[in-house]
Amino acid sequence: MTKIMTKTERLIIRLMEEGDYSSWLTQYENRLPSQHKYDEGKLDMSICTKEWFIDLVTKHHQMAEDDKVYVFGVFRKTDNTHIGFVDFSTIMREEFQWARFGYTIHNHFWRKGYGKEAVKAAIDLAFEKLNYHRIEAHINLDNTASIKLAENVGMLYECTRKGFIYEDDKWTDHLVYFINAEDMSSS
């Protein structure tokens, strides 16, 4: 598979490699306690051995090779620190070229502009290198931080999908924000 990556002023966005284990683990361990209900905060990382991580990276690479899911690590350029991740799940190719988009920045890196920088670059990567035409973010109704980020990078509110995603033992409504390739080329 061709190496898919992009760089910004401060960040590198790419598929993770086996050698990223230490940075990845350290930043999960450095997370602050949960800041709100959509922030996982500190996690139990005891099962995340190097072998476990290598299996994860292998799965991520295979899903990308199969054009199903692309999970990109977000790394700080200056020191290769793992900041978080962005991901794209192919919904449909052919005449649609359509994907779902997600993003997570470790909470101890919030309010530094990394989220906006990573998401803008990831959207460009999705259109230019993954050849998607439409990208959607599915956002919980009260996740104001994610809504603001989607709007700040030019995504537009399209609709509210009722009972759309099963989470916390129930079907939940989600906002759909989207952007198309031509929206990026006209901005």
mmCIF file of C-alpha atoms in Angstrom:
data_model
loop_
_atom_site.group_PDB
_atom_site.id
_atom_site.type_symbol
_atom_site.label_atom_id
_atom_site.label_comp_id
_atom_site.label_asym_id
_atom_site.label_seq_id
_atom_site.Cartn_x
_atom_site.Cartn_y
_atom_site.Cartn_z
ATOM 1 C CA MET A 1 0.000 0.000 0.000
ATOM 2 C CA THR A 2 1.210 3.460 -0.867
ATOM 3 C CA LYS A 3 2.173 5.488 2.170
ATOM 4 C CA ILE A 4 -0.739 7.811 2.877
ATOM 5 C CA MET A 5 0.154 10.833 4.965
ATOM 6 C CA THR A 6 0.001 14.578 5.160
ATOM 7 C CA LYS A 7 1.867 17.285 7.056
ATOM 8 C CA THR A 8 0.839 20.630 8.466
ATOM 9 C CA GLU A 9 2.866 23.357 10.087
ATOM 10 C CA ARG A 10 2.996 21.414 13.377
ATOM 11 C CA LEU A 11 1.621 17.946 12.675
ATOM 12 C CA ILE A 12 2.105 14.734 10.717
ATOM 13 C CA ILE A 13 -0.974 12.610 10.021
ATOM 14 C CA ARG A 14 -0.267 9.040 8.952
ATOM 15 C CA LEU A 15 -1.030 5.400 9.538
ATOM 16 C CA MET A 16 0.625 4.247 12.727
ATOM 17 C CA GLU A 17 3.667 1.984 12.657
ATOM 18 C CA GLU A 18 5.055 -0.551 15.138
ATOM 19 C CA GLY A 19 7.677 1.976 16.261
ATOM 20 C CA ASP A 20 4.948 4.363 17.495
ATOM 21 C CA TYR A 21 4.115 2.170 20.482
ATOM 22 C CA SER A 22 6.023 4.117 23.125
ATOM 23 C CA SER A 23 4.667 7.542 22.117
ATOM 24 C CA TRP A 24 1.142 6.153 21.682
ATOM 25 C CA LEU A 25 1.131 4.429 25.094
ATOM 26 C CA THR A 26 2.736 7.364 26.913
ATOM 27 C CA GLN A 27 0.132 9.817 25.674
ATOM 28 C CA TYR A 28 -2.769 7.539 26.596
ATOM 29 C CA GLU A 29 -1.200 7.182 30.049
ATOM 30 C CA ASN A 30 -0.748 10.987 30.295
ATOM 31 C CA ARG A 31 -4.416 11.717 29.685
ATOM 32 C CA LEU A 32 -6.180 13.801 32.284
ATOM 33 C CA PRO A 33 -9.321 12.502 34.010
ATOM 34 C CA SER A 34 -12.439 12.843 31.854
ATOM 35 C CA GLN A 35 -13.290 16.493 31.163
ATOM 36 C CA HIS A 36 -16.883 15.829 29.972
ATOM 37 C CA LYS A 37 -19.109 12.921 28.994
ATOM 38 C CA TYR A 38 -17.608 12.560 25.500
ATOM 39 C CA ASP A 39 -14.047 12.456 26.797
ATOM 40 C CA GLU A 40 -12.874 8.978 27.801
ATOM 41 C CA GLY A 41 -10.168 10.499 29.990
ATOM 42 C CA LYS A 42 -7.766 8.027 31.571
ATOM 43 C CA LEU A 43 -8.093 4.449 30.342
ATOM 44 C CA ASP A 44 -6.826 1.159 31.699
ATOM 45 C CA MET A 45 -3.929 0.454 29.344
ATOM 46 C CA SER A 46 -2.747 -2.731 31.105
ATOM 47 C CA ILE A 47 -3.683 -5.008 28.179
ATOM 48 C CA CYS A 48 -1.891 -2.752 25.683
ATOM 49 C CA THR A 49 1.394 -4.622 25.420
ATOM 50 C CA LYS A 50 3.743 -4.101 22.503
ATOM 51 C CA GLU A 51 2.393 -7.310 20.916
ATOM 52 C CA TRP A 52 -1.197 -6.081 21.355
ATOM 53 C CA PHE A 53 -0.245 -2.770 19.704
ATOM 54 C CA ILE A 54 1.486 -4.535 16.783
ATOM 55 C CA ASP A 55 -1.719 -6.534 16.212
ATOM 56 C CA LEU A 56 -3.707 -3.276 16.286
ATOM 57 C CA VAL A 57 -1.402 -1.609 13.769
ATOM 58 C CA THR A 58 -1.586 -4.691 11.525
ATOM 59 C CA LYS A 59 -5.413 -4.584 11.652
ATOM 60 C CA HIS A 60 -5.420 -0.867 10.875
ATOM 61 C CA HIS A 61 -3.147 -1.379 7.884
ATOM 62 C CA GLN A 62 -5.307 -4.260 6.613
ATOM 63 C CA MET A 63 -8.520 -2.228 6.957
ATOM 64 C CA ALA A 64 -6.859 0.598 5.013
ATOM 65 C CA GLU A 65 -5.631 -1.827 2.354
ATOM 66 C CA ASP A 66 -9.215 -3.106 2.048
ATOM 67 C CA ASP A 67 -10.507 0.505 1.791
ATOM 68 C CA LYS A 68 -12.827 -0.058 4.760
ATOM 69 C CA VAL A 69 -11.390 2.098 7.542
ATOM 70 C CA TYR A 70 -8.410 4.442 7.706
ATOM 71 C CA VAL A 71 -7.141 5.205 11.223
ATOM 72 C CA PHE A 72 -4.464 7.887 11.119
ATOM 73 C CA GLY A 73 -2.307 8.802 14.075
ATOM 74 C CA VAL A 74 -1.779 12.522 14.631
ATOM 75 C CA PHE A 75 1.797 13.272 15.659
ATOM 76 C CA ARG A 76 3.579 16.484 16.602
ATOM 77 C CA LYS A 77 6.330 17.156 14.048
ATOM 78 C CA THR A 78 8.967 18.377 16.465
ATOM 79 C CA ASP A 79 9.142 15.260 18.653
ATOM 80 C CA ASN A 80 6.805 12.617 17.149
ATOM 81 C CA THR A 81 4.465 12.867 20.159
ATOM 82 C CA HIS A 82 1.147 11.106 19.563
ATOM 83 C CA ILE A 83 -1.535 13.838 19.852
ATOM 84 C CA GLY A 84 -4.576 11.737 18.903
ATOM 85 C CA PHE A 85 -6.153 10.259 15.788
ATOM 86 C CA VAL A 86 -8.548 10.854 12.918
ATOM 87 C CA ASP A 87 -10.397 8.122 11.088
ATOM 88 C CA PHE A 88 -12.451 7.600 7.946
ATOM 89 C CA SER A 89 -14.854 4.707 7.414
ATOM 90 C CA THR A 90 -15.865 4.088 3.824
ATOM 91 C CA ILE A 91 -19.664 4.034 3.645
ATOM 92 C CA MET A 92 -19.913 3.545 -0.116
ATOM 93 C CA ARG A 93 -17.635 3.917 -3.113
ATOM 94 C CA GLU A 94 -18.745 3.701 -6.769
ATOM 95 C CA GLU A 95 -20.838 6.768 -7.659
ATOM 96 C CA PHE A 96 -20.957 7.976 -4.032
ATOM 97 C CA GLN A 97 -17.320 8.103 -2.769
ATOM 98 C CA TRP A 98 -18.721 8.658 0.726
ATOM 99 C CA ALA A 99 -17.162 8.270 4.190
ATOM 100 C CA ARG A 100 -17.832 8.813 7.874
ATOM 101 C CA PHE A 101 -15.234 10.888 9.696
ATOM 102 C CA GLY A 102 -14.171 10.866 13.355
ATOM 103 C CA TYR A 103 -11.541 12.671 15.398
ATOM 104 C CA THR A 104 -10.051 12.462 18.886
ATOM 105 C CA ILE A 105 -7.324 14.583 20.443
ATOM 106 C CA HIS A 106 -5.909 13.499 23.822
ATOM 107 C CA ASN A 107 -7.385 15.846 26.425
ATOM 108 C CA HIS A 108 -4.022 17.100 27.676
ATOM 109 C CA PHE A 109 -3.458 18.631 24.201
ATOM 110 C CA TRP A 110 -6.765 20.509 24.032
ATOM 111 C CA ARG A 111 -6.997 24.279 23.480
ATOM 112 C CA LYS A 112 -3.769 24.441 21.486
ATOM 113 C CA GLY A 113 -5.337 24.378 18.007
ATOM 114 C CA TYR A 114 -4.244 20.806 17.271
ATOM 115 C CA GLY A 115 -7.799 19.567 16.691
ATOM 116 C CA LYS A 116 -8.638 22.149 14.051
ATOM 117 C CA GLU A 117 -5.236 21.755 12.369
ATOM 118 C CA ALA A 118 -5.505 17.947 12.292
ATOM 119 C CA VAL A 119 -9.128 17.860 11.107
ATOM 120 C CA LYS A 120 -8.568 20.373 8.282
ATOM 121 C CA ALA A 121 -5.529 18.433 7.072
ATOM 122 C CA ALA A 122 -7.339 15.097 7.369
ATOM 123 C CA ILE A 123 -10.243 16.370 5.274
ATOM 124 C CA ASP A 124 -7.797 17.503 2.580
ATOM 125 C CA LEU A 125 -6.116 14.085 2.727
ATOM 126 C CA ALA A 126 -9.497 12.350 2.378
ATOM 127 C CA PHE A 127 -10.359 14.279 -0.781
ATOM 128 C CA GLU A 128 -6.908 14.361 -2.369
ATOM 129 C CA LYS A 129 -5.479 10.929 -1.489
ATOM 130 C CA LEU A 130 -8.426 8.728 -0.516
ATOM 131 C CA ASN A 131 -10.625 10.110 -3.308
ATOM 132 C CA TYR A 132 -13.744 10.592 -1.238
ATOM 133 C CA HIS A 133 -16.305 13.093 -2.510
ATOM 134 C CA ARG A 134 -18.446 13.427 0.631
ATOM 135 C CA ILE A 135 -17.440 13.205 4.280
ATOM 136 C CA GLU A 136 -19.883 13.108 7.188
ATOM 137 C CA ALA A 137 -19.316 13.568 10.911
ATOM 138 C CA HIS A 138 -22.005 12.031 13.140
ATOM 139 C CA ILE A 139 -22.119 14.058 16.347
ATOM 140 C CA ASN A 140 -24.111 13.678 19.566
ATOM 141 C CA LEU A 141 -26.652 16.491 19.975
ATOM 142 C CA ASP A 142 -24.947 17.932 23.062
ATOM 143 C CA ASN A 143 -21.296 17.476 22.022
ATOM 144 C CA THR A 144 -20.671 21.197 21.611
ATOM 145 C CA ALA A 145 -16.878 20.872 21.283
ATOM 146 C CA SER A 146 -17.212 18.502 18.314
ATOM 147 C CA ILE A 147 -19.950 20.645 16.735
ATOM 148 C CA LYS A 148 -17.761 23.764 16.994
ATOM 149 C CA LEU A 149 -14.786 21.927 15.505
ATOM 150 C CA ALA A 150 -16.845 20.616 12.565
ATOM 151 C CA GLU A 151 -18.190 24.116 11.883
ATOM 152 C CA ASN A 152 -14.736 25.713 12.247
ATOM 153 C CA VAL A 153 -13.317 23.508 9.477
ATOM 154 C CA GLY A 154 -16.171 24.289 7.069
ATOM 155 C CA MET A 155 -18.471 21.327 7.644
ATOM 156 C CA LEU A 156 -22.171 22.143 7.349
ATOM 157 C CA TYR A 157 -25.099 20.903 9.400
ATOM 158 C CA GLU A 158 -27.342 18.753 7.225
ATOM 159 C CA CYS A 159 -29.866 17.032 9.485
ATOM 160 C CA THR A 160 -30.564 15.199 12.694
ATOM 161 C CA ARG A 161 -30.833 11.442 12.251
ATOM 162 C CA LYS A 162 -33.240 9.958 14.795
ATOM 163 C CA GLY A 163 -32.244 6.770 16.620
ATOM 164 C CA PHE A 164 -29.136 6.612 14.443
ATOM 165 C CA ILE A 165 -26.379 5.066 16.585
ATOM 166 C CA TYR A 166 -26.659 2.473 19.352
ATOM 167 C CA GLU A 167 -24.626 3.668 22.321
ATOM 168 C CA ASP A 168 -24.997 3.515 26.095
ATOM 169 C CA ASP A 169 -27.597 0.731 25.685
ATOM 170 C CA LYS A 170 -29.999 2.810 23.580
ATOM 171 C CA TRP A 171 -30.495 4.228 20.086
ATOM 172 C CA THR A 172 -29.392 7.869 20.040
ATOM 173 C CA ASP A 173 -30.036 10.800 17.737
ATOM 174 C CA HIS A 174 -27.053 12.348 15.967
ATOM 175 C CA LEU A 175 -26.372 15.534 14.083
ATOM 176 C CA VAL A 176 -24.951 15.030 10.618
ATOM 177 C CA TYR A 177 -22.327 17.511 9.482
ATOM 178 C CA PHE A 178 -20.877 17.119 6.007
ATOM 179 C CA ILE A 179 -18.452 18.533 3.480
ATOM 180 C CA ASN A 180 -18.041 17.707 -0.203
ATOM 181 C CA ALA A 181 -14.868 17.909 -2.266
ATOM 182 C CA GLU A 182 -16.095 20.903 -4.257
ATOM 183 C CA ASP A 183 -16.811 22.760 -0.990
ATOM 184 C CA MET A 184 -13.089 22.552 -0.191
ATOM 185 C CA SER A 185 -11.980 23.672 -3.652
ATOM 186 C CA SER A 186 -14.237 26.742 -3.497
ATOM 187 C CA SER A 187 -13.033 27.889 -0.070
#
